[in-house]
């Protein structure tokens, strides 16, 4: 730690150079200075100088970078901005607090860009038109709190950063990034992705408990933790981030937790995912764009839904601040020269051209109450504004940001939490958190040792056809664990020759209505399933593809009364009970009691005895499943997957 230069902040306030202030622990503050370079692609982030010497880079990655993966967005042209670090100073938090400015910064013309009733109506439409049509399990739709700021932007940034240091706790990063014509100041609770010495970590956080007046208590927190909506919301985002981990990590990733993320005004629940990877950190960042906690799932379709329902670009909201730091240890051949630390850009205030913007979003699921989600956005906006001192900190949120009080969920008492020992250490709370793991698959909780002999299908191969749901990465990882050599091929790149030649085709899940062949994706998935069946070659069909298979067998497809997005059920799969996670809005349905269909060829049906909803199908050379055996909710996923693969690979007899 260096001695503190007492004229430092005065020099910064003059706006002579771009800089970033970052607090990543409770004791120190890092000051980074350097030159700004804007680049087009993540791969263009300059991690070395002209001579090839590694240097440190802080990159602000806007949401529009999802275009690199072919995803939809409102493109505002926000730059992928890189601060090439030439100077680094580290000093104590106490020194920073003593020197940073503290005079309040006034706001004028403040309010949300979308009013409460309009936002509530958007929530209703997303639940009915998107989740209700099978477009995904959950979606995050944002609104922006805006205001005019008639103050020097650099001094404002330093003032707000000081307020966050003093009044916010529990943040992963507290930061201020000042570059030409743009200021970002925030306290992000969530590490999106980090890579250190080859270990990749992701930190899905979900569920928002807004502290009541006087602070959170064991009793009020217990009520929150028992909420079905909040619990399932966390499980869904863990599933979504495990998809990303399985894409970048050779061992697929392992989850630990859950834990509490306790902040000054809000508490969240979280898991930690870890795995090993030798990928360049820029590629890791690209493959994990962006967190489902701020977009939704499945990721690609979530971006499409966001584009339909958000009327303006996101800017940097839900992107990341990515710090690439040269490694100081021995770097082996093939390893990256840089570590990565990348928090999500949420709980952040942006200042440009004299306008403050605080984007906030709510996660919409099938259980969502429109006015409860309105209240959540008020609570999050008030949390940021109160933390930076832009509004009184000890006043309930609705007193500053009026909210439609149409349900109890819409009331947000947003007073700072009282100083007390962490509630996560309370035995009752700890036991309640730990009990969640009893619902989850041991495969993702425990170390994944290679099976003896390489697995039951060692020496055999498969292709997995991806229908725009990266659950296929988790599915491929499980198939590899069973011994198969696996390649994932997107639906629009798989050729007829590949379909014909593959030893096993696993036709994967995806969003949308399986009854509607009007889209190219749905047409191609129908062709994949039909072609494979016509060849009588081994086929396993999952979720959407299971429905397509059922339709081809003459079984009715119908929408469920309530979507099964993130629902865990124990069902009978050909005589064995299996606990499986479901993410479906449609189902194949047979008359109650049906166990077989087909005239020329007899096909086994595993269905609900009352509703007739089909859980699985098995016939000559094929097997299918409605649920997601790869989900963390599928406690019996691996065993059931092994049974289905074995059935599909069994020789077909005349």
XYZ file of C-alpha atoms in Angstrom:
654
model
C 0.000 0.000 0.000
C 1.418 3.387 -0.969
C 1.348 6.642 0.953
C -1.723 8.686 0.218
C -1.176 11.818 -1.945
C -3.477 14.374 -0.341
C -3.956 16.388 -3.532
C -4.916 13.288 -5.524
C -8.691 13.729 -5.619
C -8.362 17.430 -6.341
C -6.286 16.518 -9.370
C -8.815 13.909 -10.468
C -11.646 16.417 -10.108
C -9.972 18.592 -12.702
C -10.812 15.905 -15.251
C -7.311 15.727 -16.683
C -7.248 11.952 -17.154
C -9.580 8.948 -17.147
C -9.527 6.837 -14.007
C -11.238 4.108 -12.036
C -11.619 3.720 -8.272
C -12.346 0.178 -7.095
C -12.918 -1.233 -3.609
C -12.817 -5.027 -3.637
C -12.297 -5.605 0.081
C -13.124 -3.870 3.342
C -9.721 -2.245 3.772
C -8.324 -0.865 0.518
C -9.168 1.218 -2.538
C -7.413 0.844 -5.891
C -6.927 3.814 -8.219
C -6.273 2.926 -11.857
C -5.256 5.550 -14.393
C -4.302 5.254 -18.025
C -5.453 5.687 -21.590
C -8.864 4.892 -23.054
C -9.269 2.754 -26.163
C -12.632 1.689 -27.629
C -12.693 -1.667 -29.474
C -15.322 -3.597 -31.417
C -15.043 -7.142 -30.084
C -14.069 -8.819 -26.839
C -11.231 -10.537 -28.687
C -9.871 -7.056 -29.514
C -9.335 -6.096 -25.851
C -5.590 -5.313 -25.874
C -4.006 -7.439 -23.153
C -0.452 -6.742 -24.340
C 1.432 -3.749 -25.636
C 3.087 -3.490 -29.058
C 6.086 -5.445 -27.773
C 3.886 -8.261 -26.478
C 4.304 -7.372 -22.806
C 1.142 -8.071 -20.760
C -0.543 -5.102 -19.127
C -3.653 -4.534 -17.020
C -6.929 -3.531 -18.675
C -10.289 -2.509 -17.224
C -13.059 -2.967 -19.809
C -16.642 -1.699 -19.600
C -18.620 -4.222 -21.638
C -22.030 -2.965 -22.833
C -25.080 -5.173 -23.264
C -24.894 -4.731 -27.047
C -21.898 -7.112 -27.122
C -24.427 -9.980 -27.122
C -24.418 -9.381 -30.881
C -21.095 -11.239 -30.900
C -23.061 -14.390 -30.136
C -25.763 -13.602 -32.675
C -28.274 -12.496 -30.023
C -30.824 -9.715 -30.442
C -30.614 -6.277 -28.799
C -31.451 -2.612 -29.237
C -28.095 -1.379 -30.508
C -27.210 2.014 -29.053
C -23.582 1.932 -30.144
C -22.302 2.004 -26.551
C -18.554 1.427 -26.860
C -16.615 -1.514 -25.492
C -14.414 0.863 -23.524
C -10.970 -0.173 -22.318
C -8.855 1.660 -19.757
C -5.267 0.597 -20.481
C -3.751 0.859 -17.028
C -0.479 2.780 -16.819
C -0.746 3.837 -13.177
C -1.948 1.999 -10.070
C -2.194 3.385 -6.537
C -3.525 1.451 -3.547
C -4.540 3.223 -0.342
C -6.732 2.568 2.655
C -10.482 3.012 2.696
C -10.091 5.310 5.712
C -7.754 7.583 3.728
C -10.195 7.710 0.846
C -13.117 8.593 3.116
C -11.112 11.391 4.672
C -10.270 13.027 1.341
C -13.200 12.370 -0.988
C -15.838 15.125 -1.361
C -19.097 14.694 0.537
C -21.344 17.662 -0.343
C -24.751 16.344 -1.544
C -25.446 16.359 -5.278
C -28.959 17.614 -6.028
C -31.288 15.902 -8.518
C -33.957 17.624 -10.591
C -36.767 16.335 -12.787
C -36.529 12.865 -11.246
C -38.712 9.864 -12.013
C -39.063 6.591 -13.898
C -39.085 6.604 -17.684
C -41.952 4.054 -17.593
C -44.742 4.661 -15.104
C -45.895 2.016 -12.637
C -49.078 1.004 -14.451
C -47.265 0.671 -17.767
C -44.555 -1.472 -16.163
C -47.177 -3.663 -14.454
C -48.835 -4.125 -17.841
C -45.504 -5.202 -19.365
C -45.173 -7.797 -16.587
C -48.638 -9.180 -17.420
C -47.795 -9.405 -21.133
C -44.486 -11.168 -20.530
C -46.130 -13.762 -18.267
C -49.000 -14.388 -20.688
C -47.344 -13.975 -24.075
C -43.800 -15.185 -23.429
C -43.716 -17.590 -20.466
C -47.240 -18.707 -21.367
C -46.153 -19.552 -24.937
C -43.087 -21.503 -23.886
C -40.561 -18.833 -24.834
C -38.619 -19.304 -21.605
C -38.589 -19.830 -17.854
C -37.949 -16.265 -16.692
C -37.154 -12.849 -18.109
C -35.703 -9.644 -16.664
C -37.354 -6.468 -17.938
C -35.878 -3.138 -16.867
C -37.017 0.422 -16.385
C -34.808 3.465 -15.767
C -34.929 6.027 -12.983
C -33.658 9.292 -14.487
C -32.871 12.798 -13.239
C -31.005 15.937 -14.214
C -27.705 16.639 -12.434
C -26.383 20.188 -12.556
C -22.952 19.501 -11.083
C -19.448 18.702 -12.258
C -19.531 15.037 -13.353
C -16.105 14.096 -11.957
C -16.812 15.666 -8.560
C -20.210 13.961 -8.628
C -18.559 10.601 -9.302
C -16.114 11.087 -6.415
C -18.949 12.161 -4.102
C -21.117 9.180 -4.942
C -18.177 6.780 -4.624
C -17.469 8.148 -1.153
C -21.117 7.678 -0.161
C -21.026 4.054 -1.301
C -17.827 3.388 0.640
C -19.416 4.806 3.772
C -22.971 3.510 3.568
C -23.086 0.324 1.461
C -21.870 -3.038 2.700
C -21.642 -6.488 1.192
C -20.852 -5.342 -2.360
C -18.549 -7.468 -4.493
C -17.163 -4.319 -6.138
C -17.711 -0.702 -5.184
C -16.461 1.429 -8.060
C -16.356 4.677 -9.982
C -15.206 4.655 -13.606
C -14.698 8.071 -15.202
C -13.907 8.236 -18.921
C -14.571 10.938 -21.522
C -18.263 11.926 -21.486
C -19.278 8.994 -19.286
C -19.398 8.205 -15.563
C -20.397 4.911 -13.922
C -20.619 4.615 -10.123
C -21.981 1.563 -8.379
C -21.844 -1.190 -5.791
C -22.394 -4.470 -7.610
C -23.381 -7.375 -5.369
C -22.619 -10.005 -7.969
C -19.424 -11.430 -9.434
C -20.518 -12.574 -12.854
C -17.366 -14.508 -13.731
C -13.769 -14.670 -12.606
C -10.814 -16.724 -13.779
C -7.795 -17.109 -11.513
C -4.969 -19.567 -12.150
C -7.233 -21.591 -14.437
C -10.166 -21.792 -11.993
C -13.385 -20.206 -13.299
C -15.962 -19.005 -10.773
C -19.504 -17.763 -11.332
C -21.774 -16.399 -8.625
C -25.505 -16.539 -9.454
C -27.516 -14.359 -7.089
C -31.282 -14.208 -7.042
C -34.195 -13.355 -4.812
C -34.439 -9.851 -3.384
C -35.427 -9.335 0.245
C -35.983 -5.641 0.899
C -35.262 -4.960 4.567
C -38.200 -3.670 6.594
C -37.881 -0.523 8.629
C -35.460 -1.166 11.458
C -33.593 -3.878 9.584
C -33.963 -7.553 8.755
C -34.682 -10.113 11.470
C -34.594 -13.902 11.604
C -38.394 -13.934 11.460
C -38.764 -11.662 8.416
C -35.895 -13.351 6.579
C -37.318 -16.810 7.289
C -40.560 -15.841 5.582
C -38.594 -14.716 2.531
C -36.506 -17.900 2.393
C -39.629 -20.070 2.489
C -41.012 -18.351 -0.632
C -41.500 -20.823 -3.494
C -41.024 -18.054 -6.051
C -37.707 -16.891 -4.609
C -36.367 -20.448 -4.218
C -37.285 -21.526 -7.744
C -35.947 -18.257 -9.148
C -32.523 -19.040 -7.670
C -32.557 -22.632 -8.924
C -33.406 -21.444 -12.444
C -30.510 -18.990 -12.607
C -28.109 -21.635 -11.247
C -29.225 -23.946 -14.048
C -28.665 -21.172 -16.569
C -25.172 -20.352 -15.330
C -24.243 -24.031 -15.208
C -24.988 -24.066 -18.934
C -22.278 -21.435 -19.326
C -19.875 -23.229 -16.983
C -20.308 -26.456 -18.934
C -19.395 -24.566 -22.114
C -16.113 -23.132 -20.762
C -14.974 -25.705 -18.165
C -13.658 -29.163 -18.902
C -15.177 -30.492 -15.674
C -18.556 -28.825 -16.182
C -18.611 -26.985 -12.884
C -19.632 -27.758 -9.318
C -21.986 -25.759 -7.122
C -21.517 -24.797 -3.479
C -23.901 -22.929 -1.214
C -26.449 -21.571 -0.865
C -25.355 -18.490 1.045
C -26.838 -15.138 1.947
C -25.586 -11.965 0.279
C -26.357 -9.396 2.976
C -26.180 -5.745 1.951
C -27.224 -2.537 3.689
C -30.798 -2.448 2.409
C -31.234 -5.717 0.515
C -30.440 -9.392 1.078
C -30.128 -11.982 -1.689
C -29.507 -15.719 -1.894
C -26.583 -17.053 -3.901
C -24.633 -20.098 -5.041
C -21.008 -20.306 -6.176
C -20.053 -22.366 -9.244
C -16.463 -23.439 -9.944
C -14.680 -25.346 -12.679
C -11.359 -25.475 -14.537
C -10.649 -23.941 -17.930
C -7.656 -23.174 -20.155
C -9.563 -20.709 -22.346
C -8.425 -17.125 -22.915
C -10.312 -14.963 -20.367
C -11.779 -12.905 -23.226
C -13.297 -16.092 -24.629
C -14.606 -17.046 -21.177
C -16.260 -13.635 -21.004
C -17.758 -14.048 -24.478
C -19.209 -17.484 -23.707
C -20.787 -16.213 -20.488
C -22.496 -13.090 -21.916
C -24.541 -12.293 -19.885
C -25.902 -13.307 -16.497
C -29.402 -14.840 -16.468
C -30.067 -12.904 -13.267
C -30.273 -9.758 -15.424
C -31.512 -11.244 -18.715
C -33.497 -14.468 -18.247
C -33.402 -17.989 -19.630
C -32.825 -19.503 -22.040
C -30.328 -16.774 -22.768
C -30.692 -16.378 -26.529
C -34.452 -16.172 -26.457
C -34.317 -13.929 -23.376
C -32.469 -11.364 -25.481
C -35.232 -11.565 -28.094
C -37.916 -11.102 -25.444
C -36.033 -8.146 -23.941
C -35.891 -6.536 -27.378
C -39.654 -6.990 -27.758
C -40.624 -5.516 -24.397
C -37.952 -2.919 -23.610
C -38.357 0.195 -25.705
C -34.803 1.571 -25.381
C -31.232 0.210 -25.363
C -29.659 -1.024 -22.135
C -26.320 0.744 -22.449
C -24.004 -0.873 -19.902
C -26.787 -2.194 -17.666
C -26.435 -5.990 -17.270
C -23.036 -5.910 -18.977
C -19.850 -6.267 -16.939
C -16.815 -4.371 -15.740
C -13.969 -6.730 -16.608
C -10.549 -6.325 -15.008
C -7.803 -8.288 -16.788
C -4.712 -8.482 -14.574
C -1.394 -10.057 -15.668
C -0.578 -13.187 -13.709
C 2.481 -13.001 -11.501
C 2.947 -16.754 -11.096
C 4.460 -19.187 -13.550
C 2.325 -19.386 -16.692
C 2.492 -22.761 -18.421
C 2.169 -23.262 -22.157
C -1.461 -22.976 -23.235
C -2.510 -21.064 -20.121
C -3.770 -17.508 -20.134
C -1.380 -14.714 -19.203
C -4.180 -12.828 -17.406
C -6.641 -13.382 -14.604
C -10.174 -12.020 -14.950
C -12.453 -10.379 -12.388
C -15.814 -9.275 -13.807
C -18.765 -8.069 -11.708
C -22.166 -7.447 -13.279
C -23.021 -3.825 -13.967
C -26.089 -3.561 -11.766
C -26.832 -1.280 -8.785
C -25.047 1.344 -10.835
C -25.693 5.023 -11.524
C -24.679 6.381 -14.931
C -24.062 10.048 -15.650
C -23.742 11.438 -19.156
C -24.579 14.855 -20.613
C -25.981 16.019 -17.286
C -28.497 13.164 -16.956
C -28.469 10.499 -14.259
C -29.745 7.051 -15.215
C -30.277 4.178 -12.756
C -31.523 1.088 -14.630
C -33.313 -1.535 -12.522
C -35.067 -4.759 -13.465
C -37.295 -7.426 -11.963
C -37.126 -11.159 -12.707
C -40.484 -12.250 -14.093
C -41.533 -15.874 -13.542
C -44.832 -17.700 -13.748
C -45.626 -16.760 -10.099
C -44.930 -13.042 -10.553
C -47.388 -10.488 -9.230
C -47.261 -7.369 -11.481
C -47.400 -4.900 -8.616
C -44.911 -6.903 -6.597
C -42.461 -6.572 -9.489
C -43.205 -2.831 -9.670
C -42.297 -2.659 -5.975
C -39.066 -4.565 -6.594
C -37.896 -2.000 -9.140
C -38.713 0.804 -6.684
C -36.739 -0.942 -3.965
C -33.701 -1.477 -6.180
C -33.722 2.111 -7.466
C -34.120 3.480 -3.943
C -31.294 1.230 -2.762
C -28.894 2.759 -5.293
C -30.133 6.337 -4.830
C -30.070 6.083 -1.048
C -26.609 4.520 -1.044
C -25.118 7.336 -3.140
C -26.909 9.935 -1.020
C -29.166 11.145 -3.828
C -32.263 10.563 -1.663
C -32.640 10.342 2.152
C -31.310 7.011 3.369
C -33.681 6.512 6.284
C -36.946 7.089 4.430
C -39.067 4.202 3.081
C -38.687 3.874 -0.691
C -42.303 4.643 -1.527
C -42.052 7.997 0.259
C -39.497 9.092 -2.345
C -40.477 6.967 -5.345
C -44.294 6.649 -5.265
C -45.457 3.119 -6.049
C -48.838 1.648 -6.921
C -49.830 0.011 -3.633
C -52.046 -2.730 -5.034
C -50.515 -5.605 -3.089
C -48.415 -6.160 0.010
C -45.466 -7.112 -2.202
C -45.446 -3.597 -3.627
C -44.592 -1.979 -0.277
C -40.879 -1.477 0.170
C -39.601 -0.304 3.551
C -36.084 0.542 2.443
C -34.303 1.635 5.611
C -30.691 0.612 6.213
C -30.171 -2.597 8.146
C -29.191 -2.264 11.771
C -25.639 -3.242 12.613
C -25.783 -6.835 13.834
C -24.107 -10.157 13.306
C -24.797 -11.630 9.856
C -28.175 -13.343 9.756
C -26.619 -16.117 7.682
C -24.838 -17.304 10.846
C -28.132 -17.862 12.682
C -28.660 -21.652 13.081
C -32.284 -21.495 11.912
C -31.385 -19.500 8.807
C -28.349 -21.695 8.063
C -30.470 -24.849 8.349
C -33.163 -23.387 6.092
C -30.570 -22.513 3.449
C -28.862 -25.910 3.652
C -32.191 -27.708 3.285
C -32.496 -26.403 -0.268
C -29.731 -28.729 -1.437
C -31.811 -31.787 -0.564
C -33.806 -30.977 -3.700
C -30.763 -30.825 -5.983
C -28.835 -33.324 -8.101
C -25.789 -34.775 -6.366
C -24.008 -34.818 -9.744
C -23.606 -31.019 -9.658
C -22.972 -30.791 -5.885
C -20.208 -33.393 -5.594
C -16.814 -33.769 -7.278
C -17.297 -35.412 -10.664
C -14.723 -38.191 -10.770
C -14.304 -40.042 -14.071
C -16.217 -43.333 -13.820
C -14.213 -46.541 -13.677
C -13.573 -47.814 -17.186
C -14.543 -44.449 -18.700
C -18.299 -44.901 -18.266
C -20.892 -47.389 -19.546
C -20.774 -46.062 -23.131
C -17.003 -45.648 -23.462
C -15.882 -45.774 -27.081
C -19.227 -44.631 -28.482
C -20.109 -41.201 -29.889
C -23.038 -38.796 -30.183
C -23.984 -35.425 -31.596
C -26.255 -33.120 -29.614
C -28.443 -30.843 -31.740
C -28.839 -27.478 -29.986
C -32.251 -25.825 -30.553
C -31.220 -22.535 -28.879
C -31.178 -23.731 -25.292
C -27.720 -24.176 -23.831
C -28.989 -26.845 -21.493
C -27.288 -28.867 -24.250
C -23.881 -27.965 -22.766
C -24.867 -29.564 -19.453
C -26.415 -32.506 -21.283
C -23.230 -32.992 -23.313
C -21.158 -32.905 -20.136
C -23.300 -35.632 -18.578
C -23.111 -37.729 -21.746
C -19.313 -37.427 -21.689
C -19.406 -38.553 -18.063
C -21.234 -41.668 -19.307
C -18.316 -42.314 -21.682
C -19.612 -40.888 -24.961
C -17.528 -38.733 -27.293
C -19.871 -35.763 -27.795
C -20.110 -32.867 -30.247
C -22.713 -30.080 -29.937
C -24.044 -28.813 -33.272
C -26.482 -25.856 -33.588
C -29.773 -26.609 -35.328
C -28.929 -24.315 -38.259
C -25.520 -25.908 -38.864
C -26.256 -29.604 -38.547
C -26.233 -31.282 -41.958
C -28.278 -34.214 -43.164
C -25.010 -36.110 -43.543
C -24.203 -35.564 -39.863
C -27.691 -36.653 -38.840
C -27.389 -39.813 -40.928
C -23.853 -40.757 -39.889
C -23.994 -40.134 -36.137
C -23.916 -43.197 -33.913
C -26.379 -41.453 -31.572
C -28.308 -38.232 -32.109
C -29.525 -36.372 -29.030
C -32.125 -33.877 -30.257
C -32.185 -31.110 -27.700
C -34.535 -28.698 -25.960
C -35.463 -25.180 -27.027
C -38.057 -22.433 -26.614
C -41.273 -22.021 -28.561
C -44.495 -23.747 -29.537
C -43.795 -27.253 -30.916
C -47.095 -27.142 -32.849
C -45.942 -24.189 -34.948
C -43.700 -25.195 -37.878
C -43.575 -21.657 -39.291
C -40.107 -20.801 -37.926
C -36.933 -22.194 -39.540
C -35.745 -23.536 -36.179
C -38.926 -25.494 -35.498
C -38.993 -26.856 -39.067
C -35.401 -28.034 -38.833
C -35.898 -29.720 -35.461
C -38.888 -31.564 -36.907
C -36.690 -32.688 -39.804
C -33.945 -33.901 -37.444
C -36.344 -36.059 -35.421
C -38.267 -37.370 -38.451
C -35.114 -38.177 -40.443
C -33.539 -40.077 -37.585
C -36.709 -42.095 -36.969
C -37.029 -42.914 -40.663
C -33.500 -44.293 -40.613
C -34.247 -46.322 -37.463
C -30.985 -44.984 -36.046
C -30.472 -44.320 -32.296
C -32.207 -41.147 -31.124
C -32.761 -39.517 -27.727
C -35.188 -36.569 -27.752
C -35.329 -34.028 -24.910
C -38.140 -31.596 -23.980
C -39.020 -29.701 -27.193
C -37.719 -32.597 -29.288
C -39.692 -35.060 -27.133
C -42.820 -33.065 -27.994
C -41.921 -33.077 -31.699
C -41.366 -36.839 -31.534
C -44.732 -37.329 -29.843
C -46.432 -35.197 -32.480
C -44.882 -37.369 -35.190
C -46.324 -40.434 -33.469
C -49.818 -38.939 -33.568
C -49.943 -37.934 -29.902
C -51.748 -34.680 -29.126
C -49.769 -31.607 -28.037
C -51.515 -29.168 -25.697
C -50.533 -26.167 -23.551
C -50.387 -26.757 -19.811
C -52.821 -24.877 -17.588
C -49.772 -23.556 -15.678
C -46.255 -23.586 -17.201
C -43.854 -26.026 -15.574
C -40.858 -23.674 -15.676
C -38.367 -24.744 -13.015
C -40.769 -27.301 -11.501
C -39.475 -30.442 -9.792
C -41.670 -33.549 -10.038
C -41.287 -37.194 -9.165
C -42.663 -39.228 -12.054
C -42.737 -42.843 -13.170
C -40.338 -43.480 -16.050
C -41.013 -47.008 -17.314
C -41.448 -48.532 -13.892
C -38.931 -46.485 -11.923
C -39.685 -43.337 -9.921
C -37.480 -40.421 -10.933
C -37.170 -36.918 -9.482
C -36.805 -34.640 -12.513
C -36.778 -30.911 -13.247
C -39.293 -29.668 -15.822
C -39.132 -26.528 -17.973
C -42.119 -26.930 -20.270
C -45.173 -24.937 -21.256
C -46.566 -27.599 -23.623
C -47.034 -31.319 -23.127
C -47.817 -34.413 -25.128
C -51.029 -35.915 -23.767
C -52.665 -39.335 -24.098
C -55.932 -40.672 -22.635
C -55.514 -41.464 -18.930
C -54.181 -44.972 -18.373
C -52.493 -45.282 -21.777
C -49.215 -47.201 -21.576
C -48.661 -48.039 -25.251
C -49.386 -46.439 -28.606
C -48.765 -47.406 -32.224
C -50.239 -49.922 -34.600
C -47.349 -51.333 -36.640
C -44.724 -50.741 -33.953
C -45.527 -50.774 -30.250
C -44.241 -47.738 -28.368
C -44.089 -47.541 -24.583
C -45.586 -44.467 -22.927
C -44.786 -43.186 -19.430
C -47.590 -40.772 -18.556
C -49.437 -39.286 -15.605
C -52.198 -41.669 -14.573
C -54.737 -38.861 -14.150
C -53.901 -36.152 -16.700
C -52.300 -38.357 -19.340
C -49.350 -35.930 -19.653
C -46.528 -37.869 -21.297
C -43.238 -37.880 -19.408
C -41.277 -40.289 -21.616
C -41.495 -42.436 -24.745
C -39.542 -45.554 -25.711
C -39.577 -47.476 -28.962
C -37.286 -49.264 -31.432
C -34.085 -47.225 -31.584
C -35.388 -44.186 -29.709
C -36.243 -42.826 -26.290
C -37.430 -39.425 -25.134
C -38.002 -37.407 -21.989
C -40.088 -34.300 -21.268
C -37.977 -33.158 -18.314
C -34.406 -31.884 -18.228
C -32.258 -34.690 -16.849
C -29.283 -32.320 -16.869
C -30.963 -29.771 -14.563
C -29.845 -29.331 -10.960
C -33.479 -30.149 -10.123
C -33.112 -33.677 -11.559
C -31.923 -35.714 -8.601
C -32.282 -38.891 -10.668
C -31.108 -37.284 -13.898
C -27.915 -39.251 -14.515
C -29.474 -42.647 -13.843
C -32.477 -41.864 -16.048
C -30.256 -40.515 -18.845
C -28.185 -43.686 -18.777
C -31.358 -45.785 -19.081
C -32.646 -43.762 -22.037
C -29.321 -43.822 -23.903
C -29.082 -47.575 -23.346
C -32.590 -48.020 -24.747
C -31.818 -45.920 -27.829
C -28.545 -47.769 -28.516
C -30.100 -51.225 -28.116
C -30.117 -53.155 -31.395
C -33.377 -52.816 -33.282
C -34.837 -56.231 -34.044
C -37.146 -56.896 -36.963
